[in-house]
Amino acid sequence: MSSESMTANVEAIFGENVFTMSKMRERLPKPVYAKLRSAMQGGPELSRADADVVAKAMKDWAIEKGATHYTHWFQPLTGITAEKHDSFVTPPDEEGHMLMEFSGKELIMGEPDASSFPSGGLRSTFEARGYTTWDVTSPAFLKATSAGYTLCIPTAFCSYTGEALDKKTPLLRSMEAVNNQALRLLRLFGDTESKKVLTCVGAEQEYFLVDKDTYLKRPDLIYSGRTLFGAPAPKGQEMEDHYFGVIRERIGAYMKDLNDELWRLGVPAKTQHNEAAPAQHELAPIYENANIACDHNQIIMEAMKRVAIHHGLRCLLHEKPFAGVNGSGKHNNWSLQTDTGINLLDPGESPERNIQFLLILSCILKAVDVHADLLRQSASDVGNDHRLGENEAPPAIISVFLGAQLADVVRQLVETGAADKHIKGGVLKTGVSTLPDLVKDATDRNRTSPFAFTGNKFEFRMVGSADSIGSCNTILNAIVAEAFSDAADELEKADNLPMAVHDLLKKNFIEHQRIIFNGNGYAKEWVKEAARRGLPNIPGTVEAASALTTDKAVALFERFGIFTRSELESREEITYETYSKTINIEALTMIDMAGKQILPACMHYAGELASSVSALNAVGLSSAAETERLKEIVSLIDEMQGALDTLKKLTLKAESLKTDTIERAKKQACLYKDQVKPAMKALRTPADALEMLVDKREWPFPTYGDLMFEI
Ligand code: ADP
Ligand code: MG
């Protein structure tokens, strides 16, 4: 490898394309910089005059780097990002000179035509006003694409009346809620220094890479992001030789460019490796503040796709691109840290810190138990329905893994007698004098748990690879804020705090210990045991959606100003709409491929076989093998044709349903789930069988083997 193709000095390029704090400090007048910093930390908003100064500095920097356009970069409810580019060009003067400009007004607020984004009834098309407003807590960055450099300003997206039309606004609101409630608890434990509690998130991202030419021959990958037909390749992932295997040269070159691009964008890309399935890989960044982590996860997904194109590859982020091998997820690592650097999920060295830790742990258990349905909902999307509960991803049942030692501490606490016997000098005896190292045991791993404690953080393993992490972190923060708030309400009234803390954490553990499960989440017995414990087992996206609008959920979100009832209803409605549209596209793609590619190819091959059989017969010979094969093919063709007709009928029926209310939208989604999906399966089965009988030269598109092994 030549030295030029080696990565430039990472320290030098890191954040090169970000308008970082240090660039702001260099380029802004001191007072403006100070005001901006204060706005970032929750202080007063910038005045228009100051915003003008910031906008000019930002524009000058961007133009020096070669930028011509800017965009308000936002995260509508499609789950991906949206952008509309405007150039800095202004009307030329009389002499034809033009100055590139960018005002504070343009920086702070934008008004994209919002009518085409999903809003679930929040904003009807005729009043299509939506506003994007600058999220000062997330830095502006330059995106390099074939369109040149574009200055991207991370923004929140709201309707004219202030309802959140995006994934970012509720996330920011939920971070505020958990911050406020956590601080109340910290104050009780004597922490007077911390000013803020931050939600920290590190999202491990799985993905597949396939060759561009192979990809472009598969309409299913092009239209739906996953294969809708395909017999298994002779080899799958059974040898476990891909996971952590040597990274192939072509993939290595891709990863190098991806890292390079991400580092320039200030994304702390850290870990890369091959994943379980052939052609599957993973990238993990270092954890960051949830809002930034969410932006960065979107940047990572976009960059993965873009860099793939430059390498003659295509990146598949779908949760289940191939049947029969693992799909992709996103492990959302989550913790709470103070601005003074203390991780609230770290048991700590002293017994006092242990009690605080145990109280926080007990609140999180309570939150997850009370709102298991919401957490489940936050990880549901139509692609993820193929993974959860399929022995490759966590089961659909929410439970918490604590590890043997921590679970034992909880058990001891639950079983101890009256509190007074166990409190001496304000120090709680947990049965183990201190907790520090015991929960950090790296061997204590459980890969089948949806929500696992891993030493000083929780890992929510259910999220789908293509999904935004905005929703799951909003829910996590909200439910934990509620449990903290309940605890603080009680403890702030207490005369004897240590005693009250002990009672409360014991109460929480007793009432919510059913959510703890350290066993094998894939085992059939767990489904029964979970039912016995009364834990919800919500099979998929359609069933999960109504969790958003239960009275319990509305009360939770309204209490902390995270969602209004109408914002929640809109999200439920969008879930049904998206579900129906996605399955509809998949069904139409199958109809297209079956009718225009697979059946004609099979019929052609059957014709050839028939001629060969009759040619043999004509000379007095006969081939039993050929006749048998012909019969089998003809019967499968008939089966396919029948399944195709049924699928066409059902798809038309589902498509024609009225969806003007949530109930009707739900009815339509159910029709897609209960009738169209099984009809798709009925079409796929004979097609995959035919693939194994028809001459490979006649098969109209690349096979699983071609896709997963030939890159
Ligand atoms: P593990 O192997 O336990 O999953 P890793 O060290 O591989 O942990 O980290 C996985 C992800 O979790 C990374 O993105 C990492 O930055 C993130 N992470 C580590 N510590 C924390 C924490 N305290 N809070 C949130 N995320 C964290
Ligand atoms: Mg991990």
Coordinates of C-alpha atoms and ligand atoms in Angstrom, one line a residue, residues 204 331 333 459, ligand 2:
E204 CA -23.1 -0.1 18.0
H331 CA -27.0 -2.0 20.6
N333 CA -25.5 1.5 25.4
E459 CA -27.2 -2.2 26.9
Ligands
MG2 MG -21.7 -4.5 23.3

